[in-house]
Short mmCIF file of C-alpha atoms in Angstrom, two decimals:
data_model
loop_
_atom_site.label_atom_id
_atom_site.label_comp_id
_atom_site.label_asym_id
_atom_site.label_seq_id
_atom_site.Cartn_x
_atom_site.Cartn_y
_atom_site.Cartn_z
CA MET A 1097 3.44 -29.18 6.52
CA PHE A 1098 4.98 -27.38 9.47
CA VAL A 1099 5.44 -23.71 10.33
CA LEU A 1100 7.01 -21.58 13.01
CA ILE A 1101 4.56 -20.23 15.56
CA GLY A 1102 5.59 -18.63 18.82
CA GLY A 1103 9.11 -20.01 18.55
CA ASN A 1104 7.97 -23.60 18.10
CA ILE A 1105 7.72 -25.87 15.12
CA LEU A 1106 4.21 -27.26 14.86
CA ILE A 1107 3.22 -30.15 12.61
CA PHE A 1108 -0.06 -29.59 10.80
CA GLN A 1109 0.32 -32.47 8.41
CA SER A 1110 3.07 -35.00 7.80
CA GLU A 1111 3.52 -37.03 4.66
CA TYR A 1112 5.90 -39.66 3.38
CA PHE A 1113 7.52 -38.89 0.08
CA THR A 1114 6.94 -40.70 -3.16
CA SER A 1115 9.70 -40.78 -5.78
CA ASN A 1116 9.53 -37.00 -6.19
CA LYS A 1117 8.12 -35.67 -2.90
CA LEU A 1118 10.20 -34.45 0.04
CA ASN A 1119 9.60 -36.31 3.30
CA LEU A 1120 8.41 -33.51 5.57
CA TYR A 1121 8.00 -35.83 8.53
CA GLU A 1122 11.67 -36.83 8.53
CA THR A 1123 12.66 -33.19 8.15
CA LEU A 1124 11.67 -32.75 11.79
CA ASN A 1125 14.50 -35.07 12.82
CA PHE A 1126 16.96 -32.19 12.55
CA LEU A 1127 14.55 -29.32 13.16
CA GLU A 1128 13.10 -30.82 16.32
CA HIS A 1129 14.38 -28.12 18.69
CA ILE A 1130 14.87 -24.38 18.37
CA HIS A 1131 17.84 -23.01 20.27
CA THR A 1132 19.14 -19.61 21.15
CA LYS A 1133 22.45 -18.53 19.61
CA LYS A 1134 24.28 -19.51 22.80
CA ASP A 1135 23.05 -23.07 22.51
CA SER A 1136 23.20 -23.78 18.81
CA ASN A 1137 25.42 -26.85 18.58
CA SER A 1138 22.64 -29.42 18.44
CA SER A 1139 20.36 -27.79 15.85
CA PRO A 1140 20.87 -25.97 12.54
CA LEU A 1141 17.87 -23.77 13.34
CA ILE A 1142 18.61 -20.88 15.71
CA LYS A 1143 16.19 -18.27 17.05
CA ILE A 1144 17.91 -14.88 16.72
CA SER A 1145 15.08 -12.65 17.94
CA ASP A 1146 11.30 -12.39 17.74
CA ASN A 1147 10.28 -13.75 14.32
CA ILE A 1148 13.90 -14.01 13.09
CA TYR A 1149 15.52 -17.41 12.68
CA LEU A 1150 18.81 -18.61 11.22
CA LEU A 1151 18.88 -21.95 9.41
CA ASP A 1152 22.55 -22.62 8.73
CA ASN A 1153 23.22 -19.22 7.08
CA ILE A 1154 19.73 -18.56 5.73
CA TYR A 1155 17.84 -15.83 7.59
CA ILE A 1156 14.09 -16.41 7.94
CA ASN A 1157 11.56 -13.78 9.01
CA SER A 1158 8.40 -15.65 9.98
CA GLU A 1159 6.38 -12.42 10.29
CA THR A 1160 7.19 -10.78 6.94
CA LYS A 1161 7.57 -14.16 5.18
CA GLU A 1162 11.02 -13.27 3.86
CA ILE A 1163 14.23 -15.24 3.41
CA HIS A 1164 17.68 -13.62 3.05
CA ILE A 1165 20.48 -15.62 1.41
CA PRO A 1166 24.16 -14.59 1.13
CA GLY A 1167 26.09 -15.05 -2.09
CA ILE A 1168 28.35 -13.47 -4.68
CA VAL A 1169 28.23 -12.51 -8.33
CA ASN A 1170 29.51 -15.60 -10.13
CA LEU A 1171 29.34 -14.27 -13.70
CA GLN A 1172 28.94 -10.69 -14.90
CA ARG A 1173 28.24 -11.44 -18.56
CA GLY A 1174 27.25 -14.31 -20.84
CA MET A 1175 24.38 -16.69 -21.60
CA ILE A 1176 22.62 -18.30 -18.66
CA GLU A 1177 20.28 -21.13 -17.73
CA LEU A 1178 20.33 -20.37 -14.00
CA ALA A 1179 19.93 -17.26 -11.92
CA ALA A 1180 21.59 -18.92 -8.93
CA CYS A 1181 23.28 -22.15 -7.92
CA ALA A 1182 25.21 -23.52 -4.96
CA ASP A 1183 28.91 -24.40 -4.99
CA GLY A 1184 29.53 -27.35 -7.30
CA GLY A 1185 26.59 -26.47 -9.55
CA LYS A 1186 26.47 -25.16 -13.11
CA LEU A 1187 28.81 -22.25 -12.49
CA HIS A 1188 29.44 -21.69 -16.20
CA GLU A 1189 25.83 -20.54 -16.72
CA SER A 1190 24.69 -19.05 -13.40
CA ILE A 1191 24.67 -15.36 -12.41
CA PHE A 1192 24.92 -15.85 -8.65
CA LEU A 1193 26.68 -18.35 -6.41
CA LEU A 1194 24.85 -18.86 -3.11
CA ASN A 1195 26.57 -20.02 0.05
CA ILE A 1196 23.83 -22.40 1.21
CA VAL A 1197 22.82 -26.03 1.48
CA PRO A 1198 19.98 -26.39 -1.06
CA TYR A 1199 17.94 -28.64 1.24
CA TYR A 1200 17.94 -25.96 3.93
CA LEU A 1201 16.48 -23.45 1.47
CA HIS A 1202 13.67 -25.90 0.71
CA VAL A 1203 12.94 -26.14 4.43
CA ALA A 1204 13.10 -22.34 4.83
CA LEU A 1205 10.53 -21.89 2.06
CA LEU A 1206 8.22 -24.32 3.83
CA LEU A 1207 8.68 -22.42 7.06
CA ILE A 1208 7.41 -19.15 5.56
CA GLY A 1209 4.29 -20.93 4.38
CA LEU A 1210 5.10 -21.82 0.78
CA ASP A 1211 4.20 -25.18 -0.73
CA TYR A 1212 5.52 -26.94 -3.80
CA LYS A 1213 3.43 -28.97 -6.23
CA GLY A 1214 5.91 -30.44 -8.66
CA GLY A 1215 8.41 -29.29 -11.22
CA VAL A 1216 8.78 -30.15 -14.87
CA GLU A 1217 9.64 -33.64 -16.09
CA TYR A 1218 12.81 -32.81 -18.00
CA GLN A 1219 15.12 -29.90 -18.75
CA GLY A 1220 13.51 -27.51 -21.22
CA ASP A 1221 10.05 -29.01 -20.70
CA SER A 1222 7.42 -26.62 -22.10
CA THR A 1223 4.94 -27.30 -19.30
CA THR A 1224 4.60 -24.80 -16.45
CA PRO A 1225 6.18 -25.75 -13.10
CA GLN A 1226 3.69 -25.89 -10.24
CA GLY A 1227 3.94 -24.45 -6.74
CA ASP A 1228 3.45 -21.32 -4.69
CA SER A 1229 4.77 -18.00 -5.96
CA LEU A 1230 7.50 -15.76 -4.60
CA GLU A 1231 9.19 -12.50 -5.52
CA ILE A 1232 12.98 -12.38 -5.62
CA TYR A 1233 15.18 -9.31 -5.17
CA VAL A 1234 18.96 -8.86 -5.25
CA MET A 1235 20.82 -6.45 -2.98
CA TRP A 1236 24.44 -5.27 -3.06
CA LYS A 1237 26.46 -2.30 -1.89
CA TYR A 1238 27.36 0.48 -4.32
CA ASN A 1239 29.33 3.46 -3.01
CA GLY A 1240 28.36 2.44 0.50
CA LEU A 1241 24.64 2.41 -0.24
CA ASP A 1242 22.30 -0.54 -0.69
CA THR A 1243 21.16 -1.21 -4.25
CA VAL A 1244 18.06 -3.40 -4.49
CA VAL A 1245 16.67 -4.66 -7.80
CA ARG A 1246 14.30 -7.36 -8.92
CA LEU A 1247 16.05 -10.53 -9.99
CA GLU A 1248 14.43 -10.25 -13.43
CA ASP A 1249 16.23 -6.94 -14.01
CA CYS A 1250 19.56 -8.79 -13.75
CA ILE A 1251 18.50 -10.91 -16.73
CA TRP A 1252 18.34 -9.76 -20.36
CA ASP A 1253 15.76 -11.18 -22.77
CA ILE A 1254 17.67 -11.37 -26.05
CA LYS A 1255 14.67 -12.01 -28.29
CA ASN A 1256 12.66 -9.07 -26.97
CA ASN A 1257 15.72 -6.84 -26.38
CA GLN A 1258 14.68 -5.92 -22.86
CA THR A 1259 15.02 -7.09 -19.29
CA MET A 1260 13.22 -10.29 -18.35
CA GLN A 1261 9.50 -9.83 -17.87
CA HIS A 1262 8.68 -9.17 -14.22
CA THR A 1263 7.12 -12.27 -12.75
CA CYS A 1264 6.67 -14.33 -9.62
CA TRP A 1265 8.98 -17.32 -9.45
CA ILE A 1266 7.67 -20.81 -8.62
CA PHE A 1267 8.68 -22.99 -5.67
CA SER A 1268 8.76 -26.23 -7.67
CA GLY A 1269 10.64 -28.12 -4.96
CA SER A 1270 13.10 -30.35 -6.87
CA LYS A 1271 12.67 -34.14 -6.64
CA ILE A 1272 13.84 -37.10 -4.60
CA ILE A 1273 15.35 -39.97 -6.60
CA ASN A 1274 16.70 -43.10 -4.92
CA GLY A 1275 16.51 -41.34 -1.57
CA LYS A 1276 18.54 -38.33 -2.73
CA TYR A 1277 17.24 -34.77 -2.75
CA MET A 1278 18.28 -33.81 -6.27
CA ALA A 1279 18.82 -30.10 -5.66
CA ASP A 1280 21.58 -31.15 -3.25
CA VAL A 1281 23.07 -33.31 -6.02
CA GLU A 1282 22.73 -30.89 -8.95
CA ARG A 1283 23.14 -27.72 -6.80
CA SER A 1284 20.55 -25.83 -8.86
CA ILE A 1285 18.69 -23.18 -6.84
CA ILE A 1286 16.90 -20.79 -9.23
CA THR A 1287 16.65 -21.61 -12.94
CA THR A 1288 15.60 -19.55 -15.94
CA TYR A 1289 15.60 -22.68 -18.15
CA HIS A 1290 13.11 -25.25 -16.88
CA ASP A 1291 14.81 -27.89 -14.76
CA PRO A 1292 13.19 -30.81 -12.89
CA TYR A 1293 15.79 -30.68 -10.11
CA THR A 1294 15.79 -26.99 -9.27
CA ILE A 1295 14.13 -25.61 -6.14
CA ILE A 1296 12.75 -22.46 -7.79
CA ASP A 1297 11.81 -22.27 -11.48
CA ASN A 1298 10.80 -19.74 -14.10
CA PRO A 1299 7.01 -19.74 -14.73
CA LEU A 1300 7.20 -18.01 -18.12
CA SER A 1301 6.98 -19.73 -21.50
CA THR A 1302 10.58 -18.64 -22.12
CA GLY A 1303 11.59 -21.31 -19.60
CA SER A 1304 11.64 -23.88 -22.40
CA ASP A 1305 14.23 -21.90 -24.41
CA ASP A 1306 17.91 -22.13 -23.43
CA GLU A 1307 18.96 -19.36 -25.82
CA VAL A 1308 16.73 -16.51 -24.69
CA TYR A 1309 18.51 -15.15 -21.60
CA ARG A 1310 21.87 -13.60 -20.89
CA ILE A 1311 23.16 -11.57 -17.95
CA ASN A 1312 22.26 -7.88 -17.94
CA ASP A 1313 25.86 -6.70 -17.78
CA LYS A 1314 24.71 -3.07 -17.67
CA LEU A 1315 23.31 -3.70 -14.19
CA VAL A 1316 24.96 -6.71 -12.57
CA PRO A 1317 28.12 -5.68 -10.65
CA SER A 1318 31.55 -7.20 -11.13
CA LYS A 1319 32.33 -10.85 -10.50
CA GLY A 1320 32.94 -11.57 -6.82
CA THR A 1321 30.71 -8.75 -5.53
CA ALA A 1322 28.89 -9.78 -2.35
CA VAL A 1323 25.12 -9.95 -2.79
CA LYS A 1324 22.07 -10.91 -0.81
CA LEU A 1325 19.06 -12.56 -2.40
CA ILE A 1326 15.74 -11.65 -0.78
CA LEU A 1327 12.90 -14.10 -1.31
CA LYS A 1328 9.39 -12.94 -0.41
CA LYS A 1329 6.21 -14.94 -0.27
CA TYR A 1330 3.85 -13.50 -2.88
CA LYS A 1331 0.64 -12.23 -1.28
#
């Protein structure tokens, strides 16, 4: 595990991955140096100011343990299995499209002190994904003002006829298969339907049901609206 302290990356423990564990030691190969914005060509991690870092286009606040991710509304209505994916992912069933490299999000979550303990074995698995908890919020502009809601409020529970139960999402951490980080392959970021390759999964029992959630079209703005997802380490 490694974290940001005083502008430096410090290794507390390194480990080599098994078939489903990310190699944190090798991660340091591209996060070895922190640069200022003027000298950012040789590293994807840039120090913006005290406690604020930019990893590609993911903003990390090492003091508040928050991550800000840019994206857009991908779908405004319909059934879903994902809350968010990256370009090339399951766009036909995801509310938000995030403009990120999935692997970088995994690293960012590690940098704010979260750890992952293993996702489910297969899609729709009824077991509970394991890992540290985080809260997720969605922000967009409406009439020039910021609107901020919990991610769960963007999701409608069909069976209970209400918004998704408020919960803390789980950093399950995807898997590595044949040397490939599977969230980069599948492009799944946050799933409502349990998925072994997602980075963040739904901890609720509804995660084993692919027919329980649709988009809350009374709340989610129109397709193409710019949004920001805010991920916070749960205290």
